[in-house]
Short mmCIF file of C-alpha atoms in Angstrom, two decimals:
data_model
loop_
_atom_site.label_atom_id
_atom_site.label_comp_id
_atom_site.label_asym_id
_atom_site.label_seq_id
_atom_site.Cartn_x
_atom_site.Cartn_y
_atom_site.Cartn_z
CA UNK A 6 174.51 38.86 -42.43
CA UNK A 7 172.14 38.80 -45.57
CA UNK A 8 168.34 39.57 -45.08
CA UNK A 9 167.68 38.01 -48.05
CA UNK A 10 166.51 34.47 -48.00
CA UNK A 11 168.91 31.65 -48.25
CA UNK A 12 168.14 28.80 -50.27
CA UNK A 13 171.37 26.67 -51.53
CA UNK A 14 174.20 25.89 -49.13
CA UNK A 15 177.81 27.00 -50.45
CA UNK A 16 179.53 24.52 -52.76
CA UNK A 17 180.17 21.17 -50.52
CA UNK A 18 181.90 19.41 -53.25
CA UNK A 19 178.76 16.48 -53.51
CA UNK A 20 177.33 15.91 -56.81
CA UNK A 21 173.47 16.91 -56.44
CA UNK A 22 172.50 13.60 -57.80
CA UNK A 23 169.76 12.71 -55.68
CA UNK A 24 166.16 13.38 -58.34
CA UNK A 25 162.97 14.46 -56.52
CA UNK A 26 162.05 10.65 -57.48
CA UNK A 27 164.76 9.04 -54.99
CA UNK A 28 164.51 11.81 -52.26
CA UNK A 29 160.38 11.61 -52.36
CA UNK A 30 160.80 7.47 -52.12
CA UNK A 31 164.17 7.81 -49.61
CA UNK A 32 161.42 9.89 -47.59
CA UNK A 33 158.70 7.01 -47.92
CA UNK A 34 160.90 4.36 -47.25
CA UNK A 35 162.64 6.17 -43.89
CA UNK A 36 158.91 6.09 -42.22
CA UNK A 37 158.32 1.89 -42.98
CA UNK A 38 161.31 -0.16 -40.94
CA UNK A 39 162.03 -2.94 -39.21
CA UNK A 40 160.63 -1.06 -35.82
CA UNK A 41 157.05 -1.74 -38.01
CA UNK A 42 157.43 -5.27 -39.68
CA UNK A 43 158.94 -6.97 -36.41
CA UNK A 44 158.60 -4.78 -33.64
CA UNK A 45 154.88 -4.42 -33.87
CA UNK A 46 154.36 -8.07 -32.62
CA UNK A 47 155.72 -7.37 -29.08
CA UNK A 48 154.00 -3.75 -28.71
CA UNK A 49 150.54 -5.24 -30.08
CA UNK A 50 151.16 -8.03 -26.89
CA UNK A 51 151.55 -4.90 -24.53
CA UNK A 52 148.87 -2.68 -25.68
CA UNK A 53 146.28 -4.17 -28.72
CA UNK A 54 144.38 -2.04 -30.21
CA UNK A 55 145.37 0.68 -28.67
CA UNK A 56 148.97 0.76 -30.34
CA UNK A 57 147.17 2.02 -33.32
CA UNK A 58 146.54 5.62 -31.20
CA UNK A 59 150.19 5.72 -30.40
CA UNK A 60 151.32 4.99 -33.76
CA UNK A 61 149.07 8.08 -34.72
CA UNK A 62 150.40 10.22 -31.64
CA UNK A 63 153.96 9.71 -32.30
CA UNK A 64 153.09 10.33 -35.80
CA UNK A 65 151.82 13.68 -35.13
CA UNK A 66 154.62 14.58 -33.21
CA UNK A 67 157.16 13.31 -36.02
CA UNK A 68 155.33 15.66 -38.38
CA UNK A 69 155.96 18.80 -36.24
CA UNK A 70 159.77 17.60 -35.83
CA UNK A 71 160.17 17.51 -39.41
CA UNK A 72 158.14 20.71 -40.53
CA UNK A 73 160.93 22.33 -37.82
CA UNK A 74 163.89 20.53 -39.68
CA UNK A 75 162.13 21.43 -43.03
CA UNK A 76 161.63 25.27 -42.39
CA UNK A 77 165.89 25.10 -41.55
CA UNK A 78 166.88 23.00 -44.62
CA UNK A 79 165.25 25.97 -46.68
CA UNK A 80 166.75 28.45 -44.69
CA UNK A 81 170.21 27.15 -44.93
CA UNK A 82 170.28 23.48 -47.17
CA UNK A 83 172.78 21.51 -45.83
CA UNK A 84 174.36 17.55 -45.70
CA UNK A 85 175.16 17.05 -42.43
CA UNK A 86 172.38 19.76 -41.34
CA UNK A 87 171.44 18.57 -37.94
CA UNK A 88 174.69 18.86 -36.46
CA UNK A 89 175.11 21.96 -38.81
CA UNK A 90 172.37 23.95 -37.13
CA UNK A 91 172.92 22.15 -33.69
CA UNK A 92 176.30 24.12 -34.04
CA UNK A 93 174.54 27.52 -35.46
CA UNK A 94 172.12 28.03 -32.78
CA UNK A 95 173.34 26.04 -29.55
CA UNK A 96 177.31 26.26 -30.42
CA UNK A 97 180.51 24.00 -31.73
CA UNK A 98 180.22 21.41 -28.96
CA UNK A 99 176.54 20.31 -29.51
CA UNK A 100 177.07 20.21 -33.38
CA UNK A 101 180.08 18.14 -32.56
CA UNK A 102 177.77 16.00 -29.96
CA UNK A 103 175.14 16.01 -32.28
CA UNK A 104 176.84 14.60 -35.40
CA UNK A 105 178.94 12.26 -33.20
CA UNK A 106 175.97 10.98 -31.62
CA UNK A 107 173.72 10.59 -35.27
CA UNK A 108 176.66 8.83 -36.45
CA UNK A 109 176.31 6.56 -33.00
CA UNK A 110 173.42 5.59 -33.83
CA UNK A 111 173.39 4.69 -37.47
CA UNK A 112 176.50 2.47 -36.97
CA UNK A 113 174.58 0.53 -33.94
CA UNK A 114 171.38 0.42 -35.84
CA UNK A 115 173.67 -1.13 -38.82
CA UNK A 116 175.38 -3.61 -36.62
CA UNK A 117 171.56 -4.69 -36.05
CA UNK A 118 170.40 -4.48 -39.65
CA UNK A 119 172.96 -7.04 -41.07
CA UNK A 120 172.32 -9.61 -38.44
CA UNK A 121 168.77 -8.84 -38.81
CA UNK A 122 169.33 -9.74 -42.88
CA UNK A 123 171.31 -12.42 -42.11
CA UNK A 124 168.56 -14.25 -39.77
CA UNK A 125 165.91 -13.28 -42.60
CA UNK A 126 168.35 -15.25 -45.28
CA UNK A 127 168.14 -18.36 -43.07
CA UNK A 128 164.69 -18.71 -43.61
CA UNK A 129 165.04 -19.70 -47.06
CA UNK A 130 169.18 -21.23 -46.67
CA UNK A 131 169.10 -22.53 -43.09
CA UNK A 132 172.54 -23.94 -43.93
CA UNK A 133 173.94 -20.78 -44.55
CA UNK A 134 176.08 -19.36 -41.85
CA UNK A 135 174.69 -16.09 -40.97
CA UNK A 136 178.40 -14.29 -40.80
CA UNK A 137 178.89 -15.16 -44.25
CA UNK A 138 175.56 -13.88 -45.35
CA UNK A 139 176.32 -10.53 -43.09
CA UNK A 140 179.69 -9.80 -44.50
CA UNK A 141 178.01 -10.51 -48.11
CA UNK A 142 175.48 -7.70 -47.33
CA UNK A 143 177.58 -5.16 -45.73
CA UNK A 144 180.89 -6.04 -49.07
CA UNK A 145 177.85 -4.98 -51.44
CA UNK A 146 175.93 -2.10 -49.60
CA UNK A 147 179.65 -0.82 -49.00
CA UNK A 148 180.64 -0.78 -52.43
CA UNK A 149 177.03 0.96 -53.56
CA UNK A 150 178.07 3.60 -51.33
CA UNK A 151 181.41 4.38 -52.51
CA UNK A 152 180.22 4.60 -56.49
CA UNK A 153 178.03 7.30 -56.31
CA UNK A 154 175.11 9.00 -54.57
CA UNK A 155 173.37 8.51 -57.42
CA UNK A 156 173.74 4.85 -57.35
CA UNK A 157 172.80 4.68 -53.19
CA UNK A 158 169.55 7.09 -54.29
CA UNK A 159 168.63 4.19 -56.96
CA UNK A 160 169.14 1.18 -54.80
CA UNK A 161 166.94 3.08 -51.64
CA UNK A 162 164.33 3.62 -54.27
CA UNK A 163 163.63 0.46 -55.64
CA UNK A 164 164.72 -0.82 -51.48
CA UNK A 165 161.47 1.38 -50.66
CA UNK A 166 159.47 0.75 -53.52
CA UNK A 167 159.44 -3.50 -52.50
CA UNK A 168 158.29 -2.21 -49.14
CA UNK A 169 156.07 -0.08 -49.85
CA UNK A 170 154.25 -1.94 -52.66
CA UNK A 171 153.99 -4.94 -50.09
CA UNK A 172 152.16 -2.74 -47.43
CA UNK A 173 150.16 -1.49 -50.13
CA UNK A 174 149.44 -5.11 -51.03
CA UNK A 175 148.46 -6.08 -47.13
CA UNK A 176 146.29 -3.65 -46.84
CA UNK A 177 144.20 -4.09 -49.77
CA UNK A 178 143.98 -7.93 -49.01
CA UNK A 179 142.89 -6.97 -45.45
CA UNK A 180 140.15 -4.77 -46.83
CA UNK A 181 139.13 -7.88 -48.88
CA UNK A 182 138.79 -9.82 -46.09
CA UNK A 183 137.04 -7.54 -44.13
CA UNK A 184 134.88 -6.48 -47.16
CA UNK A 185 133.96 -10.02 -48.95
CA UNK A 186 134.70 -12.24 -46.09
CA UNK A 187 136.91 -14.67 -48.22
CA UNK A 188 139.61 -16.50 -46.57
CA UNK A 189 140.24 -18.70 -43.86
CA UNK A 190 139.57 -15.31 -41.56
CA UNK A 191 136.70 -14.08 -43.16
CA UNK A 192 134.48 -15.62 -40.42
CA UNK A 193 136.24 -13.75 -37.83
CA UNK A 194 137.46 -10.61 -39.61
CA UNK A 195 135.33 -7.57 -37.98
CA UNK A 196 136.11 -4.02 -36.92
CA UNK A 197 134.65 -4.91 -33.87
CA UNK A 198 138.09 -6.82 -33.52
CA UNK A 199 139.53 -3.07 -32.18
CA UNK A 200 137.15 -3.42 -28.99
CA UNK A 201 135.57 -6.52 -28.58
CA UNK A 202 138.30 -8.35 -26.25
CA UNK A 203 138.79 -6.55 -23.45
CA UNK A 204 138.44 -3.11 -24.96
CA UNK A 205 140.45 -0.70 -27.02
CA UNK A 206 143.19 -0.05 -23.93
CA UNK A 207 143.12 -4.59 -22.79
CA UNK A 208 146.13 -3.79 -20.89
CA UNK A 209 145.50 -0.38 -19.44
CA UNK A 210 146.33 3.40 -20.87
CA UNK A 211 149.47 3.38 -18.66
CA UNK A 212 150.95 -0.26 -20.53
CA UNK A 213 150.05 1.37 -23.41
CA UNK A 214 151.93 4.03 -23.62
CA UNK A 215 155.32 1.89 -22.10
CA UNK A 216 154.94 1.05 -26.14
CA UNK A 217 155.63 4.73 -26.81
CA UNK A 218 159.93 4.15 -26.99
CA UNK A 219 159.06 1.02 -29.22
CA UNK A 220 156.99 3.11 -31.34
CA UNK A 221 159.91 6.15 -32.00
CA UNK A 222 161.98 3.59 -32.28
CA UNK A 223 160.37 2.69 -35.31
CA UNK A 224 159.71 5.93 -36.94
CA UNK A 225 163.64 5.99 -36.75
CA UNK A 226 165.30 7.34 -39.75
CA UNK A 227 162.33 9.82 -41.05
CA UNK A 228 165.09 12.68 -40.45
CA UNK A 229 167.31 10.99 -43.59
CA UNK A 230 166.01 13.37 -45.92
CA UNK A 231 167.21 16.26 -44.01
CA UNK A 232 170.93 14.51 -44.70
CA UNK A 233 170.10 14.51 -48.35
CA UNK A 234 170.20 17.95 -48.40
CA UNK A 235 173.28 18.85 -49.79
CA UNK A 236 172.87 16.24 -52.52
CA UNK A 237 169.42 17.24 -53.95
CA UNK A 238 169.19 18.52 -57.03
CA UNK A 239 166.39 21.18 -56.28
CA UNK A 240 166.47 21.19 -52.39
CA UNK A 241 163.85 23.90 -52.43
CA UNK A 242 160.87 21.80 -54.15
CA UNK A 243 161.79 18.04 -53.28
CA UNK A 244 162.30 19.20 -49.46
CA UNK A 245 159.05 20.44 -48.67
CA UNK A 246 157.11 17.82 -51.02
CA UNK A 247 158.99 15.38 -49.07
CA UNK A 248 158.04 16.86 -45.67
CA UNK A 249 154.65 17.00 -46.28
CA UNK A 250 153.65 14.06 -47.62
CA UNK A 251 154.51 12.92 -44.37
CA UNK A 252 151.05 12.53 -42.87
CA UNK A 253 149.33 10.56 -45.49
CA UNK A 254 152.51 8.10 -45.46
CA UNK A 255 152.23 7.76 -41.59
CA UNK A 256 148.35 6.97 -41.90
CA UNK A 257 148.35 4.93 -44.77
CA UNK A 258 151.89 2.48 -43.63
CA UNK A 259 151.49 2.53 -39.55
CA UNK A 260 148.14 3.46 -38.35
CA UNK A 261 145.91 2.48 -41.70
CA UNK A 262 148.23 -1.15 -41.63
CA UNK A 263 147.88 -1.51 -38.28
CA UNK A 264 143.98 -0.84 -37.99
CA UNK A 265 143.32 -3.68 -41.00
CA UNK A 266 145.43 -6.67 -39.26
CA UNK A 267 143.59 -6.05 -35.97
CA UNK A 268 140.75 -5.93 -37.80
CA UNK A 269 141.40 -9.11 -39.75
CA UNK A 270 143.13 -10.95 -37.07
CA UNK A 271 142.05 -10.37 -33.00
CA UNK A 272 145.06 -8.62 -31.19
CA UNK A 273 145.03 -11.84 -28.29
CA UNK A 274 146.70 -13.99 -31.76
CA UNK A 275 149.73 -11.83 -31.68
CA UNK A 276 153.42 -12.25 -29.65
CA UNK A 277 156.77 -11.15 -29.24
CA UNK A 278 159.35 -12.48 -31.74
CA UNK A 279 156.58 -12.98 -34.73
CA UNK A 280 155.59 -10.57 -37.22
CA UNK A 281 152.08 -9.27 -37.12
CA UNK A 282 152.19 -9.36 -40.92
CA UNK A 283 153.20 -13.17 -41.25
CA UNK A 284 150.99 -13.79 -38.82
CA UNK A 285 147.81 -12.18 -40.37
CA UNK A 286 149.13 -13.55 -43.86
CA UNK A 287 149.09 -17.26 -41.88
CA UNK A 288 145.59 -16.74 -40.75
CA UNK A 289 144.36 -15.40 -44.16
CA UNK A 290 145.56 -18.93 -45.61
CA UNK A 291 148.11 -17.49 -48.32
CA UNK A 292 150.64 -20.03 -48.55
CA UNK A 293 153.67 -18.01 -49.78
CA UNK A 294 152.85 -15.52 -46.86
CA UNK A 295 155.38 -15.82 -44.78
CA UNK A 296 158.21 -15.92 -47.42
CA UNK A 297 156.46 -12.86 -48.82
CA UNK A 298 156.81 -11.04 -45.76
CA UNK A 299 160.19 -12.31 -44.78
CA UNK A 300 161.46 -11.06 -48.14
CA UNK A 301 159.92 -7.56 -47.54
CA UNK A 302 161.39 -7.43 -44.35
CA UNK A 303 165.02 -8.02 -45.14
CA UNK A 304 164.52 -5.56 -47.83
CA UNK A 305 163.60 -3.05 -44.69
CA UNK A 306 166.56 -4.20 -43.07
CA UNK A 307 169.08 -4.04 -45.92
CA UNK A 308 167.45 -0.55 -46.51
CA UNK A 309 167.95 0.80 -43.09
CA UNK A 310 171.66 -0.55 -43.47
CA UNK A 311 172.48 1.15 -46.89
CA UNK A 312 171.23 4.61 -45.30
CA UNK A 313 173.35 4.47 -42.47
CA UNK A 314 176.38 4.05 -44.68
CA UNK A 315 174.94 7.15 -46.61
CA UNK A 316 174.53 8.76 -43.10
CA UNK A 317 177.91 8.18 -41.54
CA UNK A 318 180.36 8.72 -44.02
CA UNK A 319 178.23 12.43 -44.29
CA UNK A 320 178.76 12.96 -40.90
CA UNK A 321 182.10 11.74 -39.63
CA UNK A 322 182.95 14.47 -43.03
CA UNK A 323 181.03 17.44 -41.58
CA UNK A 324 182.89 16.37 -38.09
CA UNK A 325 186.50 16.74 -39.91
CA UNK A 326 185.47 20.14 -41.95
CA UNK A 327 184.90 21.47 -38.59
CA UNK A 328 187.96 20.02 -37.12
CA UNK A 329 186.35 17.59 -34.37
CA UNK A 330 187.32 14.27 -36.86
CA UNK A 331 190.46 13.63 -38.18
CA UNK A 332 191.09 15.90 -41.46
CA UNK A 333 191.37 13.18 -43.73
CA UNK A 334 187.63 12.13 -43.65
CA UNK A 335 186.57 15.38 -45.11
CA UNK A 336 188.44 14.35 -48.34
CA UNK A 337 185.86 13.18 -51.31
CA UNK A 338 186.95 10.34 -53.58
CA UNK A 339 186.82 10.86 -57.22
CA UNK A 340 182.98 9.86 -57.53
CA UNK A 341 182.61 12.87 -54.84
CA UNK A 342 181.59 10.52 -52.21
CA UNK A 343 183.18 10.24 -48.35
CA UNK A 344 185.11 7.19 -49.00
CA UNK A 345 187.08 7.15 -46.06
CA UNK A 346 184.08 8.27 -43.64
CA UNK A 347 182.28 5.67 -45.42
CA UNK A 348 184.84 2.71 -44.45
CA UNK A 349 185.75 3.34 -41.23
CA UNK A 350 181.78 3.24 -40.53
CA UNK A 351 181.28 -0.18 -42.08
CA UNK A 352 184.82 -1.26 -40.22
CA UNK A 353 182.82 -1.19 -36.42
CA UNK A 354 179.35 -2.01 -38.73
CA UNK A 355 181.21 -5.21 -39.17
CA UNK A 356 182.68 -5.42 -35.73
CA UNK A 357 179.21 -5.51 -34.78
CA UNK A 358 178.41 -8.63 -36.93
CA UNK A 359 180.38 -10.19 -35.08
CA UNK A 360 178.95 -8.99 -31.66
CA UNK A 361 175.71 -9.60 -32.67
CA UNK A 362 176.36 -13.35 -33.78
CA UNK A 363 177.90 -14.56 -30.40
CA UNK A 364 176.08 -12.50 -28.28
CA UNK A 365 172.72 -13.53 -26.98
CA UNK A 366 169.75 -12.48 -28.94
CA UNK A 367 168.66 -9.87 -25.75
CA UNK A 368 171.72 -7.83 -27.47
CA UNK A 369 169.39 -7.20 -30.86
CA UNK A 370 167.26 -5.06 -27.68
CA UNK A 371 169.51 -3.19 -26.13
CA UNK A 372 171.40 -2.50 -29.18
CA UNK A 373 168.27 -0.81 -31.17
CA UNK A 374 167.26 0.87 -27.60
CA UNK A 375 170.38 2.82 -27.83
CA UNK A 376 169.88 3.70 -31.27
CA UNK A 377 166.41 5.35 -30.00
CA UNK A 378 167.94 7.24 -27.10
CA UNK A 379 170.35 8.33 -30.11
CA UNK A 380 167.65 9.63 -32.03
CA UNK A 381 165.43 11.46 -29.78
CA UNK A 382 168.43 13.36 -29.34
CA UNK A 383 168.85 14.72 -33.06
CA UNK A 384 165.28 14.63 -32.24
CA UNK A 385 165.24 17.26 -29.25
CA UNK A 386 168.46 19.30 -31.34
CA UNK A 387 166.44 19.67 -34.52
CA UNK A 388 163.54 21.24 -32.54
CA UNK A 389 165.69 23.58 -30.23
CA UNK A 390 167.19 24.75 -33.34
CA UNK A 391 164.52 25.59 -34.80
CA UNK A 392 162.89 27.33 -31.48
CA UNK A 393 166.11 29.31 -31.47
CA UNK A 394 165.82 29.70 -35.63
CA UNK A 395 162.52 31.38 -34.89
CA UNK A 396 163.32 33.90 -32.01
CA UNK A 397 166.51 34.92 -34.74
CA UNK A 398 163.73 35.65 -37.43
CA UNK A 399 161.28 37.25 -34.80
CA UNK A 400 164.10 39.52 -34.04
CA UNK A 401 165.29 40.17 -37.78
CA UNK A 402 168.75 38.55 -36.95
CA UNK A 403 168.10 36.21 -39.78
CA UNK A 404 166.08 35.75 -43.19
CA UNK A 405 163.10 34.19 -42.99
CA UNK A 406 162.63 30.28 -44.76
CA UNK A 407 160.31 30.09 -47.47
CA UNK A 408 158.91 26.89 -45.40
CA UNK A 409 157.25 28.02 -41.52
CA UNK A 410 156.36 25.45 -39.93
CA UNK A 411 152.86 25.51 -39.16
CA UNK A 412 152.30 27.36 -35.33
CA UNK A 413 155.88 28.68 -35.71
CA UNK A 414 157.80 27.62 -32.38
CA UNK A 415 154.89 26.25 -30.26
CA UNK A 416 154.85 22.82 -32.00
CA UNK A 417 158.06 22.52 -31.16
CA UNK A 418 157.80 23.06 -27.78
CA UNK A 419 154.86 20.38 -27.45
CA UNK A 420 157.21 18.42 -29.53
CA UNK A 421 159.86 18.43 -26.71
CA UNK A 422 157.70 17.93 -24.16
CA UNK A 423 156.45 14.81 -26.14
CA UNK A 424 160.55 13.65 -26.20
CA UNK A 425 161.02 14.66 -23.28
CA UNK A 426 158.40 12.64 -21.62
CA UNK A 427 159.41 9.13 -23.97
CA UNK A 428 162.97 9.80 -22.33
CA UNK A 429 160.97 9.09 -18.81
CA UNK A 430 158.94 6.06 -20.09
CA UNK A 431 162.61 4.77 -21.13
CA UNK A 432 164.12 5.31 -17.56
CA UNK A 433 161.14 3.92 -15.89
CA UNK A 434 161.34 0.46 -17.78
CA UNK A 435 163.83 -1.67 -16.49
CA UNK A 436 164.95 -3.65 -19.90
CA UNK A 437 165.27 -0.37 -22.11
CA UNK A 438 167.11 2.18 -19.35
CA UNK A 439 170.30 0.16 -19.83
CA UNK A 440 170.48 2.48 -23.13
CA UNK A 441 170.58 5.49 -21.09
CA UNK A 442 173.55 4.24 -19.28
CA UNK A 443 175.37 3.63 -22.47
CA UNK A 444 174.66 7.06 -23.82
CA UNK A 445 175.57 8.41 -20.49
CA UNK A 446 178.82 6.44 -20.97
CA UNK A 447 179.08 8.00 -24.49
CA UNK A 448 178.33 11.79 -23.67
CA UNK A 449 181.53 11.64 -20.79
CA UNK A 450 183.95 10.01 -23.39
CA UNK A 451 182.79 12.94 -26.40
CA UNK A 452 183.08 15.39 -23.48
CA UNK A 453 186.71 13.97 -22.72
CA UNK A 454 187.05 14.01 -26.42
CA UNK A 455 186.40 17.79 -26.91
CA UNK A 456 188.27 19.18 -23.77
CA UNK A 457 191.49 17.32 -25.55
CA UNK A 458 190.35 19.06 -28.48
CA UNK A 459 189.78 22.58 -27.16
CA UNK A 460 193.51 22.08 -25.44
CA UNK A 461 194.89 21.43 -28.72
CA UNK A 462 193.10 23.84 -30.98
CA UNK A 463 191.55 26.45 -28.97
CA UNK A 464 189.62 28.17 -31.91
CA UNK A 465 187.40 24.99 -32.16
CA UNK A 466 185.30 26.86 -29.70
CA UNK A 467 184.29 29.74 -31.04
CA UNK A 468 181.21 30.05 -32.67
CA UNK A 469 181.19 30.74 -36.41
CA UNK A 470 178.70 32.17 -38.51
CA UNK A 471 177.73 29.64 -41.34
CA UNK A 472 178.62 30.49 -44.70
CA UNK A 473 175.44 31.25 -46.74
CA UNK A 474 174.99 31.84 -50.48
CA UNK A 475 173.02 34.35 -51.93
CA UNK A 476 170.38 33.60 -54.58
CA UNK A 477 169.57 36.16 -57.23
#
């Protein structure tokens, strides 16, 4: 193998068409979601103030999980790469678990999305029914996908830009409040909010961190960039600028938003099922609040939607190049997107419309608590990759990436332990395990799945060495 360092994957067929302005805002707008906007309510009820540490824990911990994924996209740049090195450094059946699993949970997480758009719609056109408005959503976001890359990088920038400008926007009215004391909450808008009722930890340190798996859940979809790999047009300078402006966006959109409404508004105001932003936005006195918020929040939700179209159709083609998916999805169309990939995904994204609208609403739950347990898994796979990465390197098995993550492997480790430890919390709750028996469901049929497999092509199981390109 080479010893010289490896910075462009081998000719996928993609167009690079992804700018360092769409990857740098796809980044931005994969760490604000729906698990912030709507989710915060319930985990503010749980833990007050003190959801504002675990925000900033979790956020630490996504950081090292990303430096590991960003010191392997620069050694080898890759779509697909999860699964890619997942197969590299553990072997063919946990890249084929891994990419079946990522695809999992961007397919459940879009079943969730679209009913989640659909219930946003009917705050403006109650009349509406929500199917319609669901299949609407996933017709258009299907047909983005299939034109170009360059068309799905456009629509997540300007999807990220709404949501970002609006948190921008909260934040700097907060600070107003808290600064000039105008508003209806100006009289009771202090920082001694954060400790004055009951303390920083109301509930107790243990309730607070039962909030952790809500929290991941939210920083769901961070990884996306490493997806966009194989599409960038200069992987080697968008990557890492991507990476790490990670902290400041974490700060500034969870823990900075989060410390100004509970500084505005006393944590004992907020509950399950309502946004802590339309909430705070009610108590300011801003009239066009809540439609505001609601708008910025379906933008989140169409957002996370449109990626996971991006995401599966990349995946269920990386499956079929490496001969665990049916052969046909590794075909590009003539816009050099996975077409087929891409429509099989939104077929059982739309069977989960349907799910979604005659189930009861507990189903939203369970469904997004499996998409976590699907995460921390590329989670844990990105970071034993890149422990294994760095003993190959160590040993001068492989080139070194032009990216080290900070501490080499040990922030990985902690990172694992930190995973490792959610996984626990998730068990130990009684509402959110039910996820862990669905994924324990899911990991016999994929192992079912790859013993017929093996039986019919035996050479799926040997371990390959990935095809790298030299530079220079």
């Amino acid at each position: 193998m080479t010893s010289e360092r490896v910075t462009e994957a081998p000719e996928e067929g993609y167009e690079r068409g992804l700018g360092s302005r769409q990857v740098q805002m796809i980044a931005i707008g994969g760490a604000i979601g729906v698990g912030l906007f709507l989710k915060a309510g319930a985990n503010i009820e749980k833990a007050g103030p003190s959801l504002i540490l675990m925000y900033a824990l979790a956020g630490v911990i996504i950081f090292f999980i990303m430096r590991a994924l960003g010191e392997l996209l620069l050694y080898r740049p890759v779509s697909g790469s999860f699964a890619d090195y997942s197969r590299e450094f553990l072997g063919p059946f946990f890249g084929y678990f891994t990419a079946w699993t990522y695809w999992l949970m961007w397919v459940v997480t879009g079943m969730a999305e679209l009913t989640a758009a659909a219930i946003y719609i009917n705050y403006w056109f109650p009349a509406v029914p929500r199917w319609v408005t669901a299949l609407v959503f996933l017709v258009i976001l299907f047909g983005v996908n299939l034109i170009s890359v360059k068309l799905f990088g456009e629509l997540e920038f300007w999807f990220s830009m709404v949501k970002v400008t609006a948190l921008i926007g909260m934040i700097v009215i907060g600070l107003g409040v808290l600064t000039f004391g105008f508003s209806a909450a100006g009289d009771t808008a202090s920082v001694s909010n954060l400790w004055q009722f009951d303390g920083f930890f109301p509930k107790g340190i243990g309730s607070s961190l039962m909030t952790l798996q809500g929290v991941m859940f939210a920083y769901l979809a961070v990884e996306l960039v490493g997806v966009t790999a194989g599409e960038s047009e200069n992987p080697e300078k968008t990557l890492p600028k991507a990476i790490n402006t990670l902290p400041w966006r974490i700060g500034l959109f969870y823990v900075g938003a989060l410390t100004v409404i509970l500084c505005v508004v006393k944590w004992t105001e907020f509950t399950e099922g309502v946004s802590p932003f339309v909430k705070a936005f009610a108590m300011i006195g801003i009239p066009a609040g809540a439609g505001i918020v609601n708008f910025v929040v379906l933008t989140a939700a169409l957002s996370s939607c449109n990626s996971g179209m991006y995401s599966t159709g990349r995946m269920l083609r990386t499956l079929a190049d490496n001969g665990e998916a049916p052969r046909a999805f590794s075909k590009l169309s003539a816009s050099k997107t996975p077409a087929l990939g891409i429509t099989v995904s939104v077929l059982f994204m739309g069977i989960g419309v349907v799910l979604n609208y005659v189930v009861p609403e507990k189903a939203f739950g369970y469904v997004t608590s499996v998409a976590t347990a699907a995460g921390i898994w590329t989670w844990l796979m990105i970071l034993v990759s890149h422990v294994l990465y760095r003993r190959a390197v160590d040993a001068g098995r492989l080139p070194a990436s032009s990216f080290p993550a900070p501490g080499g492997a040990l922030c990985s480790y902690i990172a694992i332990a930190f995973l490792l430890f959610v996984t626990g919390l998730i068990a130990y709750d009684a509402d959110s395990r039910v996820c862990l028996y669905v994924m324990a469901v899911w990991a016999v049929a994929l192992g079912i799945g790859w013993l017929f497999l093996k039986k019919r092509t035996p050479e799926i199981a040997d371990r390959r060495e990935p095809e790298l390109e030299r530079v220079g």
